[in-house]
Coordinates of C-alpha atoms in Angstrom, one line a residue:
X7 CA 13.0 166.5 169.1
X8 CA 14.3 167.1 165.5
X9 CA 13.9 170.9 164.0
X10 CA 12.2 171.0 160.3
X11 CA 12.1 174.1 158.0
X12 CA 10.5 174.3 154.5
X13 CA 10.0 177.6 152.0
X14 CA 8.6 178.0 148.7
X15 CA 8.2 180.9 147.1
X16 CA 9.7 183.5 145.1
X17 CA 12.9 184.0 147.3
X18 CA 16.0 182.3 147.5
X19 CA 15.4 179.4 150.0
X20 CA 18.7 178.6 151.3
X21 CA 18.9 181.4 153.7
X22 CA 15.6 181.0 154.9
X23 CA 16.4 177.5 155.4
X24 CA 19.8 177.7 157.2
X25 CA 18.5 180.6 159.5
X26 CA 15.1 178.6 160.3
X27 CA 17.9 175.7 161.6
X28 CA 19.7 177.6 163.6
X29 CA 16.4 178.9 165.2
X30 CA 15.5 175.2 166.0
X31 CA 19.1 174.6 167.6
X32 CA 17.8 174.6 171.0
X33 CA 15.7 171.4 170.1
X34 CA 18.6 169.4 170.1
X35 CA 20.2 167.9 167.2
X36 CA 23.7 165.6 166.1
X37 CA 23.7 166.4 162.4
X38 CA 22.1 168.9 160.1
X39 CA 20.7 168.9 156.1
X40 CA 19.1 170.5 153.0
X41 CA 17.8 170.1 150.0
X42 CA 16.9 172.3 147.6
X43 CA 15.3 172.0 144.1
X44 CA 16.3 174.3 141.1
X45 CA 15.6 172.0 138.3
X46 CA 17.6 169.5 139.8
X47 CA 17.1 168.3 143.3
X48 CA 20.6 169.2 145.4
X49 CA 21.1 167.5 149.2
X50 CA 23.8 168.5 151.4
X51 CA 24.0 167.2 154.9
X52 CA 26.5 167.1 157.6
X53 CA 27.3 165.4 161.0
X54 CA 27.5 168.3 163.8
X55 CA 26.3 171.8 164.2
X56 CA 24.7 174.1 161.4
X57 CA 27.8 176.0 160.9
X58 CA 29.5 172.7 159.9
X59 CA 26.5 172.2 157.2
X60 CA 27.2 176.1 156.1
X61 CA 30.9 175.0 155.6
X62 CA 30.0 172.0 153.5
X63 CA 28.1 173.8 151.1
X64 CA 30.2 177.1 151.0
X65 CA 31.2 176.2 147.4
X66 CA 28.2 174.2 146.2
X67 CA 25.0 175.7 144.1
X68 CA 22.8 176.8 146.7
X69 CA 20.2 178.6 144.3
X70 CA 16.3 177.4 144.7
X71 CA 13.3 178.7 145.2
X72 CA 12.0 175.7 147.1
X73 CA 13.6 173.7 149.6
X74 CA 13.4 171.8 152.8
X75 CA 16.2 171.6 155.9
X76 CA 16.6 169.2 159.3
X77 CA 18.1 169.0 162.2
X78 CA 18.6 165.4 163.5
X79 CA 18.6 164.2 167.1
X80 CA 19.4 160.3 165.9
X81 CA 17.0 157.5 166.8
X82 CA 17.5 155.2 164.1
X83 CA 20.9 154.7 162.7
X84 CA 24.0 156.7 164.6
X85 CA 24.5 160.4 164.0
X86 CA 26.6 160.8 160.5
X87 CA 26.6 162.3 157.8
X88 CA 24.6 159.3 155.7
X89 CA 21.9 158.8 158.3
X90 CA 21.5 162.8 158.5
X91 CA 18.5 164.0 156.7
X92 CA 17.1 164.7 154.1
X93 CA 16.7 161.2 152.8
X94 CA 16.3 160.9 148.8
X95 CA 14.3 157.6 147.2
X96 CA 16.5 155.0 145.6
X97 CA 15.6 156.5 142.3
X98 CA 15.6 159.7 143.1
X99 CA 11.9 161.0 142.3
X100 CA 11.3 162.3 146.5
X101 CA 13.2 163.8 148.9
X102 CA 11.9 164.4 152.6
X103 CA 12.7 165.3 156.0
X104 CA 11.0 163.5 158.8
X105 CA 10.6 163.9 162.2
X106 CA 9.4 160.9 164.4
X107 CA 9.2 157.1 164.5
X108 CA 8.0 154.8 161.9
X109 CA 7.2 151.7 164.4
X110 CA 6.8 149.6 161.5
X111 CA 9.8 150.2 159.6
X112 CA 11.2 147.0 159.4
X113 CA 8.7 145.1 158.2
X114 CA 7.9 147.8 155.4
X115 CA 11.8 147.4 154.1
X116 CA 11.6 144.0 154.0
X117 CA 8.7 144.2 151.3
X118 CA 10.2 146.9 149.3
X119 CA 13.7 144.8 149.5
X120 CA 11.5 141.8 147.8
X121 CA 10.5 144.5 145.1
X122 CA 14.0 145.4 144.6
X123 CA 14.8 148.2 146.7
X124 CA 17.8 149.0 148.2
X125 CA 18.6 151.1 151.3
X126 CA 22.0 153.1 151.8
X127 CA 21.3 154.2 155.5
X128 CA 20.0 152.5 158.9
X129 CA 17.0 154.9 159.0
X130 CA 13.2 154.6 159.7
X131 CA 12.7 157.7 157.4
X132 CA 14.5 156.1 154.1
X133 CA 12.0 153.3 154.6
X134 CA 9.5 155.8 154.3
X135 CA 11.0 157.9 151.0
X136 CA 11.1 154.6 149.3
X137 CA 7.7 153.5 150.0
X138 CA 6.6 156.7 148.8
X139 CA 8.5 156.4 145.6
X140 CA 7.3 152.8 145.0
X141 CA 3.5 153.6 144.8
X142 CA 4.3 157.0 143.0
X143 CA 5.8 154.8 140.4
X144 CA 3.4 151.5 140.3
X145 CA 0.0 153.1 140.7
X146 CA 1.1 155.8 138.2
X147 CA -0.2 158.6 140.8
X148 CA 0.6 162.1 141.5
X149 CA 2.8 163.0 144.5
X150 CA -0.1 163.9 146.5
X151 CA -1.6 160.8 146.1
X152 CA 1.5 158.4 146.8
X153 CA 2.0 160.7 149.9
X154 CA -1.1 159.9 151.5
X155 CA -1.4 156.2 150.2
X156 CA 2.0 155.7 151.9
X157 CA 1.0 157.3 155.2
X158 CA -2.3 155.2 155.2
X159 CA 0.3 152.0 155.6
X160 CA 2.6 153.7 158.2
X161 CA 2.6 153.0 162.0
X162 CA 4.0 155.6 164.2
X163 CA 4.6 159.5 164.4
X164 CA 6.0 161.8 161.6
X165 CA 6.3 165.3 161.3
X166 CA 7.1 165.6 157.3
X167 CA 8.3 167.5 154.6
X168 CA 8.6 166.3 151.3
X169 CA 9.9 167.2 147.6
X170 CA 8.8 165.4 144.4
X171 CA 11.3 166.0 141.8
X172 CA 8.8 165.6 139.3
X173 CA 6.1 168.2 140.5
X174 CA 8.5 171.0 141.3
X175 CA 6.0 173.7 142.3
X176 CA 4.5 171.8 145.5
X177 CA 5.8 170.7 148.8
X178 CA 4.0 168.3 151.0
X179 CA 4.1 168.8 154.7
X180 CA 1.8 166.2 156.9
X181 CA 2.0 165.4 160.8
X182 CA 0.6 162.6 162.9
X183 CA 2.0 163.0 166.6
X184 CA 4.7 165.3 165.4
X185 CA 4.3 169.3 165.6
X186 CA 4.1 171.2 162.3
X187 CA 3.0 174.7 161.6
X188 CA 2.7 176.5 158.1
X189 CA 3.5 180.2 157.9
X190 CA 1.5 182.1 155.6
X191 CA 3.0 184.4 153.3
X192 CA 2.2 186.4 150.3
X193 CA 2.7 184.2 147.3
X194 CA 4.8 182.1 149.2
X195 CA 4.7 179.0 152.6
X196 CA 7.4 178.2 155.3
X197 CA 7.0 174.9 157.0
X198 CA 8.7 174.5 160.6
X199 CA 8.5 172.6 163.7
X200 CA 7.1 175.5 165.8
X201 CA 7.0 179.0 164.9
X202 CA 10.7 180.3 165.7
X203 CA 11.8 179.8 162.5
X204 CA 8.6 181.6 160.8
X205 CA 8.1 184.7 163.0
X206 CA 10.7 187.0 161.2
X207 CA 8.7 186.4 158.2
X208 CA 5.1 186.2 158.7
X209 CA 2.6 186.2 161.7
X210 CA 0.0 184.3 160.0
X211 CA 0.3 180.4 160.3
X212 CA -1.6 177.1 160.5
X213 CA -1.1 174.3 162.6
X214 CA -1.7 171.1 161.7
X215 CA -3.5 168.7 163.2
X216 CA -2.6 164.8 163.1
X217 CA -3.4 163.3 159.9
X218 CA -3.7 166.4 158.0
X219 CA -1.7 166.6 154.5
X220 CA -1.0 170.1 153.4
X221 CA -0.1 170.4 149.3
X222 CA 1.6 174.0 148.9
X223 CA 2.0 176.2 145.7
X224 CA 3.0 179.1 145.1
X225 CA -0.6 180.2 144.0
X226 CA -2.1 178.5 147.3
X227 CA -2.7 175.5 149.7
X228 CA -4.8 172.7 149.5
X229 CA -5.3 171.1 152.9
X230 CA -6.6 167.4 153.3
X231 CA -6.7 164.3 155.8
X232 CA -4.8 161.4 154.9
X233 CA -8.1 159.6 153.9
X234 CA -8.9 162.8 151.1
X235 CA -11.8 164.8 153.0
X236 CA -11.0 168.4 152.0
X237 CA -10.1 170.4 155.3
X238 CA -10.8 174.7 155.6
X239 CA -7.1 175.9 156.8
X240 CA -7.8 177.8 160.0
X241 CA -5.2 180.8 159.6
X242 CA -4.1 182.1 163.0
X243 CA -2.4 185.5 164.3
X244 CA 1.3 184.4 166.1
X245 CA 2.1 186.6 169.0
X246 CA 5.5 186.4 169.3
X247 CA 8.3 188.8 168.8
X248 CA 11.5 188.8 167.3
X249 CA 13.3 189.9 170.6
X250 CA 11.5 187.0 172.1
X251 CA 14.0 184.5 170.6
X252 CA 17.4 186.4 170.6
X253 CA 20.0 186.6 173.7
X254 CA 19.4 190.5 174.1
X255 CA 23.0 190.7 175.4
X256 CA 23.1 187.6 177.5
X257 CA 26.0 185.2 177.0
X258 CA 23.4 182.3 176.8
X259 CA 19.5 181.8 176.4
X260 CA 19.3 180.0 179.3
X261 CA 20.8 183.1 181.8
X262 CA 18.5 185.3 179.7
X263 CA 15.5 183.1 180.6
X264 CA 16.5 182.9 184.3
X265 CA 16.8 186.8 184.3
X266 CA 13.6 187.1 182.4
X267 CA 11.5 185.2 185.7
X268 CA 10.4 188.6 187.2
X269 CA 8.0 189.4 183.9
X270 CA 7.2 185.8 183.2
X271 CA 5.6 185.2 186.2
X272 CA 4.2 188.9 186.4
X273 CA 2.9 187.8 182.6
X274 CA 1.6 184.8 183.9
X275 CA -0.5 185.8 186.8
X276 CA -1.3 189.3 184.9
X277 CA -5.2 190.0 184.2
X278 CA -5.9 186.9 186.3
X279 CA -5.3 188.3 189.8
X280 CA -6.3 191.3 190.8
X281 CA -4.9 193.2 194.0
X282 CA -7.5 195.6 194.3
X283 CA -10.7 193.3 193.6
X284 CA -8.8 190.7 196.1
X285 CA -10.2 188.1 193.2
X286 CA -8.8 185.4 190.9
X287 CA -9.7 184.6 187.7
X288 CA -8.8 182.0 185.4
X289 CA -11.1 182.3 182.0
X290 CA -9.9 178.9 180.6
X291 CA -11.1 176.9 183.5
X292 CA -14.6 178.8 183.4
X293 CA -16.8 175.7 182.5
X294 CA -14.7 173.2 184.4
X295 CA -14.6 175.1 187.4
X296 CA -17.4 173.4 189.1
X297 CA -15.9 170.3 188.1
X298 CA -12.8 171.1 189.7
X299 CA -14.6 172.1 193.4
X300 CA -16.4 168.8 193.4
X301 CA -13.4 166.7 192.1
X302 CA -12.7 163.8 194.7
X303 CA -9.4 163.2 193.3
X304 CA -6.8 165.4 190.8
X305 CA -3.8 163.6 189.1
X306 CA -1.3 166.0 187.7
X307 CA 0.6 164.0 184.8
X308 CA 4.4 165.6 183.3
X309 CA 7.8 164.9 182.5
X310 CA 11.0 166.3 184.0
X311 CA 10.8 169.4 185.0
X312 CA 6.9 169.6 184.3
X313 CA 6.8 166.4 187.1
X314 CA 8.5 168.5 189.6
X315 CA 5.9 171.3 188.9
X316 CA 3.6 169.0 189.4
X317 CA 4.4 168.0 193.0
X318 CA 4.5 171.3 194.1
X319 CA 1.1 171.5 193.0
X320 CA 0.4 168.6 194.8
X321 CA 1.3 170.0 198.0
X322 CA -0.1 173.4 196.8
X323 CA -3.8 172.1 196.0
X324 CA -3.8 169.8 198.9
X325 CA -2.7 172.3 201.5
X326 CA -5.1 175.0 200.2
X327 CA -8.2 173.0 198.9
X328 CA -8.1 169.8 200.5
X329 CA -8.5 168.0 197.5
X330 CA -6.3 164.7 197.0
X331 CA -3.7 164.6 194.7
X332 CA -1.6 162.3 192.8
X333 CA 1.4 163.1 190.6
X334 CA 2.7 160.7 188.0
X335 CA 5.1 160.8 185.4
X336 CA 3.4 160.8 182.0
X337 CA 5.3 157.7 180.5
X338 CA 4.4 155.6 183.3
X339 CA 1.3 157.0 183.7
X340 CA -0.1 155.8 179.7
X341 CA 1.7 152.3 180.4
X342 CA 0.4 150.4 183.4
X343 CA -3.3 150.8 183.4
X344 CA -4.2 153.3 185.9
X345 CA -7.5 153.2 187.5
X346 CA -8.9 156.5 186.4
X347 CA -12.7 157.5 187.2
X348 CA -14.7 159.8 185.0
X349 CA -15.1 162.2 188.2
X350 CA -11.3 162.3 188.3
X351 CA -9.6 165.6 187.1
X352 CA -6.0 165.0 185.4
X353 CA -3.7 168.0 184.9
X354 CA -1.5 167.7 182.1
X355 CA 1.6 170.1 182.4
X356 CA 3.8 170.6 179.8
X357 CA 6.1 173.5 178.2
X358 CA 5.8 173.0 174.6
X359 CA 2.3 171.3 174.5
X360 CA 3.9 168.7 172.5
X361 CA 5.8 166.3 174.9
X362 CA 4.7 162.3 173.1
X363 CA 4.1 161.0 176.5
X364 CA 2.0 163.5 178.0
X365 CA -0.1 163.5 175.1
X366 CA -0.7 159.8 175.1
X367 CA -1.3 160.7 178.5
X368 CA -3.8 162.4 178.1
X369 CA -5.8 160.4 175.5
X370 CA -6.0 157.1 177.9
X371 CA -7.6 159.7 180.5
X372 CA -10.2 160.8 178.0
X373 CA -10.8 157.5 176.6
X374 CA -11.7 156.6 180.4
X375 CA -13.8 159.9 181.1
X376 CA -12.0 161.7 183.0
X377 CA -12.2 165.7 182.7
X378 CA -8.4 166.7 181.4
X379 CA -7.2 170.2 181.6
X380 CA -3.8 171.4 180.4
X381 CA -1.1 173.7 181.7
X382 CA 0.9 175.1 178.6
X383 CA 3.5 177.7 177.4
X384 CA 2.8 177.1 173.5
X385 CA -0.1 178.9 172.3
X386 CA -1.8 176.4 169.3
X387 CA 0.1 173.4 170.4
X388 CA -1.5 170.0 170.6
X389 CA -2.5 169.6 174.4
X390 CA -4.3 173.3 174.7
X391 CA -6.1 171.4 171.7
X392 CA -7.0 168.1 173.0
X393 CA -7.9 169.2 176.7
X394 CA -11.7 170.4 178.0
X395 CA -9.8 173.4 179.4
X396 CA -6.6 174.8 181.1
X397 CA -4.2 178.1 181.4
X398 CA -1.7 179.1 179.4
X399 CA 1.4 180.3 181.2
X400 CA 2.2 183.2 179.5
X401 CA 6.3 182.3 179.8
X402 CA 7.2 183.7 176.7
X403 CA 9.3 181.3 174.3
X404 CA 12.1 179.0 176.1
X405 CA 14.9 178.5 174.2
X406 CA 17.2 176.9 176.7
X407 CA 16.8 173.3 177.1
X408 CA 17.0 173.5 180.5
X409 CA 13.7 175.2 181.6
X410 CA 14.0 177.7 184.0
X411 CA 11.1 180.2 183.7
X412 CA 8.7 177.6 182.8
X413 CA 9.0 175.8 186.0
X414 CA 8.3 179.4 187.8
X415 CA 5.5 180.0 185.2
X416 CA 3.9 176.4 185.9
X417 CA 4.3 177.1 189.5
X418 CA 2.4 180.0 189.3
X419 CA -0.5 178.9 187.8
X420 CA -0.7 175.9 190.2
X421 CA -0.5 178.5 192.4
X422 CA -3.5 180.2 191.5
X423 CA -5.6 177.1 190.8
X424 CA -5.0 176.0 194.5
X425 CA -5.8 179.2 195.8
X426 CA -8.9 179.6 194.0
X427 CA -10.3 176.2 194.6
X428 CA -9.7 176.7 198.3
X429 CA -11.0 180.0 198.3
X430 CA -14.3 178.8 196.1
X431 CA -14.6 176.0 198.5
X432 CA -14.7 178.1 201.6
X433 CA -11.3 176.3 203.0
X434 CA -9.3 179.1 202.5
X435 CA -11.1 182.8 205.1
X436 CA -10.7 185.8 203.1
X437 CA -8.0 187.0 205.4
X438 CA -5.8 184.4 204.4
X439 CA -6.9 184.3 200.8
X440 CA -6.3 188.3 200.3
X441 CA -2.1 187.7 202.2
X442 CA -1.8 185.1 199.3
X443 CA -2.9 187.0 196.3
X444 CA -0.8 190.2 197.6
X445 CA 2.2 187.5 198.4
X446 CA 2.1 186.8 194.6
X447 CA 2.2 190.3 193.7
X448 CA 5.1 190.7 195.3
X449 CA 7.2 187.6 194.3
X450 CA 8.6 189.2 191.1
X451 CA 10.2 191.9 192.8
X452 CA 11.6 189.8 195.5
X453 CA 12.9 187.4 192.2
X454 CA 14.5 190.6 191.2
X455 CA 16.0 191.1 194.2
X456 CA 17.7 187.7 194.2
X457 CA 19.4 188.4 190.4
X458 CA 21.5 190.8 192.3
X459 CA 23.2 188.7 194.0
X460 CA 24.3 186.9 190.5
X461 CA 27.8 187.6 191.3
X462 CA 27.9 185.1 194.9
X463 CA 26.4 182.6 192.5
X464 CA 29.3 182.9 190.5
X465 CA 32.3 182.7 193.2
X466 CA 30.3 179.6 195.2
X467 CA 30.0 178.0 191.9
X468 CA 33.6 178.3 190.9
X469 CA 34.8 176.5 194.4
X470 CA 32.7 173.5 193.3
X471 CA 32.7 173.2 189.6
X472 CA 35.0 170.2 189.6
X473 CA 32.7 168.2 192.5
X474 CA 31.7 164.8 190.9
X475 CA 28.4 164.8 193.1
X476 CA 25.9 166.5 194.7
X477 CA 23.5 166.0 197.0
X478 CA 20.1 168.5 196.9
X479 CA 18.0 168.2 200.2
X480 CA 14.6 169.9 201.0
X481 CA 11.2 169.3 203.0
X482 CA 7.7 169.9 202.5
X483 CA 7.3 172.3 199.9
X484 CA 10.8 172.4 199.0
X485 CA 11.5 168.7 198.3
X486 CA 10.3 169.0 195.0
X487 CA 12.8 172.4 194.3
X488 CA 15.5 169.9 195.5
X489 CA 15.0 167.6 192.9
X490 CA 14.7 170.4 190.2
X491 CA 18.1 171.7 191.5
X492 CA 19.6 168.5 191.1
X493 CA 18.2 167.9 187.7
X494 CA 19.2 171.6 186.4
X495 CA 23.0 170.5 187.7
X496 CA 23.3 167.1 185.9
X497 CA 21.4 168.1 182.9
X498 CA 23.7 171.1 181.6
X499 CA 27.0 170.1 184.1
X500 CA 27.2 166.6 183.8
X501 CA 27.5 166.3 187.3
X502 CA 25.7 163.5 188.6
X503 CA 23.3 165.4 191.5
X504 CA 20.2 163.8 193.4
X505 CA 17.3 165.6 195.1
X506 CA 15.8 163.9 198.2
X507 CA 13.6 164.6 200.9
X508 CA 15.8 166.0 203.9
X509 CA 13.9 163.4 206.2
X510 CA 15.0 160.7 204.2
X511 CA 18.9 161.4 204.3
X512 CA 19.6 158.7 206.9
X513 CA 18.2 155.8 204.6
X514 CA 21.0 156.3 202.4
X515 CA 22.3 159.2 201.4
X516 CA 24.1 159.7 204.4
X517 CA 26.5 157.4 203.6
X518 CA 27.9 159.1 200.3
X519 CA 28.4 162.4 202.8
X520 CA 32.4 162.9 203.2
X521 CA 34.4 166.3 202.9
X522 CA 34.1 166.1 199.3
X523 CA 30.5 166.1 198.9
X524 CA 28.7 169.4 198.7
X525 CA 25.4 169.1 199.9
X526 CA 22.8 172.0 198.9
X527 CA 20.1 172.3 201.6
X528 CA 17.1 174.2 200.9
X529 CA 16.5 175.7 204.3
X530 CA 14.0 178.5 204.4
X531 CA 12.1 179.6 207.7
X532 CA 8.5 177.1 207.5
X533 CA 7.2 174.8 209.9
X534 CA 9.7 172.1 209.2
X535 CA 13.1 174.7 210.1
X536 CA 13.9 172.9 213.2
X537 CA 14.2 169.7 211.5
X538 CA 16.2 171.0 208.6
X539 CA 18.5 172.5 210.7
X540 CA 18.8 169.1 212.7
X541 CA 19.9 167.8 208.9
X542 CA 22.3 170.5 208.3
X543 CA 24.5 169.2 212.0
X544 CA 24.0 166.0 210.6
X545 CA 25.9 166.8 207.2
X546 CA 28.4 169.0 208.7
X547 CA 29.1 166.0 211.9
X548 CA 30.2 163.9 208.7
X549 CA 32.6 167.0 207.2
X550 CA 30.0 167.6 204.4
X551 CA 30.1 170.5 202.5
X552 CA 26.7 172.6 202.9
X553 CA 25.5 175.4 200.7
X554 CA 22.4 176.8 202.1
X555 CA 19.6 178.9 200.7
X556 CA 18.2 180.5 203.8
X557 CA 16.1 183.7 204.2
X558 CA 17.9 186.9 204.8
X559 CA 19.0 187.4 208.0
X560 CA 19.6 183.8 209.2
X561 CA 22.0 183.6 211.5
X562 CA 21.5 180.5 213.0
X563 CA 22.2 178.3 209.6
X564 CA 25.0 181.0 208.6
X565 CA 27.0 179.8 211.7
X566 CA 26.9 176.1 210.9
X567 CA 27.0 176.5 206.7
X568 CA 30.0 176.8 204.7
X569 CA 27.6 179.0 202.6
X570 CA 24.5 180.7 202.8
X571 CA 22.8 182.2 199.3
X572 CA 20.1 184.9 201.1
X573 CA 16.6 185.4 199.8
X574 CA 13.7 187.7 200.9
X575 CA 11.0 185.9 202.6
X576 CA 7.9 184.8 201.5
X577 CA 4.7 182.2 202.7
X578 CA 5.7 178.8 202.7
X579 CA 3.1 178.2 199.8
X580 CA 5.0 180.1 197.1
X581 CA 8.6 179.4 198.6
X582 CA 9.2 177.2 195.6
X583 CA 9.0 180.3 193.1
X584 CA 12.3 182.1 194.9
X585 CA 14.3 179.0 196.7
X586 CA 14.4 177.9 192.7
X587 CA 16.3 180.9 191.4
X588 CA 19.3 180.8 193.3
X589 CA 19.5 176.6 192.5
X590 CA 19.0 177.9 188.6
X591 CA 22.0 180.2 188.9
X592 CA 24.2 177.7 190.7
X593 CA 24.0 175.3 188.0
X594 CA 24.3 177.7 185.0
X595 CA 27.6 179.1 186.3
X596 CA 29.2 176.0 187.5
X597 CA 28.3 174.3 183.8
X598 CA 29.7 177.4 182.2
X599 CA 32.9 177.0 184.6
X600 CA 33.3 173.6 183.2
X601 CA 32.9 174.8 179.3
X602 CA 29.5 172.8 178.9
X603 CA 27.3 173.9 176.0
X604 CA 24.6 175.3 178.3
X605 CA 21.8 175.7 175.6
X606 CA 22.2 172.7 173.7
X607 CA 23.4 170.1 176.6
X608 CA 24.7 166.5 175.1
X609 CA 21.9 164.4 174.4
X610 CA 19.0 166.4 175.4
X611 CA 15.8 168.1 173.5
X612 CA 13.9 170.7 174.3
X613 CA 11.0 169.2 173.3
X614 CA 10.4 165.0 173.4
X615 CA 8.0 164.7 170.6
X616 CA 8.9 160.8 170.3
X617 CA 8.5 158.0 172.7

């Protein structure tokens, strides 16, 4: 959620911090702040956007070669100037920024009050700053020891960057449950929540693990555990280009990412699917493939859009490989005492690889003895490191909060898994397997064709931008697409929308339909086509407005619907990859026409790293 950036070196820190915070704006936030050390600590923070912070410091002293910056998404305490990070300890020895939640902060706060500490904010972070300072003064220890001892008393999650006024040549970072990456330069180091603020400065990074504490100085880096065990830093190279995290002429990141889907899907199956050899090779599943083939049950877990992708995966795996699949919200799975067997396969899906509920669900499944696999976009993130195997999606950075290319990349991976399993289990014959591989190869070109109709999506969007409710309907593989279309609309335009199986319309939603209700029906030609045509007729009989996603040349539905959005034909198993594109574009254009902040919708964060 919150964004963290830090710097220590010979350069001026302020430009690095501010530009880094701008790179992290996609994560969602309501205030921003920085602290700089140049003989004395300076703290500047402001409710609002990073640009508001820039205006706030326009006439202030912003010199210093060491500093930390933060964008806050409020948890404890309302979003205002006082609760914004960084937070300083009562006696001014420490200043820190924090992503996460200190669960036992209330008890720690009362103990510190008993020892004379006063508090100016409502945050759990100020409690941690004062706890570190109390140990530092009372124990007469170094800043590093004070941090490690304080963290041993903390229950919860944190990503931290800390400056000690008395040790001006050090910057301390620590992680538990909230991602942090260290950028390694020449005589300088960077701290960030993810690699996006770092990539323009260095491609060498160290990913911190839970309970890691990094002590950064201009002359080197020391990595330890909270318990003072010495660690050897593992420096990795990131494969990320600065152009991938810029808009490149598009008005919004979301639109750019919608238009990137032909490439992101191609990159996801490139080198894994061979048309010439008629084979699928998923290297990350090599060692667990025998378990997958023999699996009696697969459980897919995810949140939000990843959960919708998992529903498509359920249809794919059960259809093509005949293995029972259950799809669970990670947040429910981890709390409801699920039945997990040692021969179960659990597939965790997450764009960021840092989703807190999904990580917790993974650990629960591993404790029960299940084999856990990951489908993830961010190399080096927590989920790939904690699973027994998995597949990266290679969608590239997704900056827009509303996931688009992440969904289609995840579905592409699930399709490859299902196809491979079905073939190896001899459920798919050579001809069907070959046709599926060939059709997957054709998907990027077909999406390119859909994107040429962008003006039509804008025209339809303009007609219904003022609607207060939308209903989305689909059957079979297209039911999860209806759910995803409704989610996209509500996320970025703030219009209430619901996705439903079309067959369930008569069990409630039909009561909502009148001449003011737009109903988006995903109605391509598949085995449920005649049924979906009947559903459209039922909507029209009640004067509902029908916006239908159909195959090219479908005259039957065109004669009934108010609007048709045509897409090329594909196999039913891969239909989600095409049908979701018009729904993404409708949501985008409606949100823009309503003057909504498309890339940073209110109250939402890109990666939910706290509960």
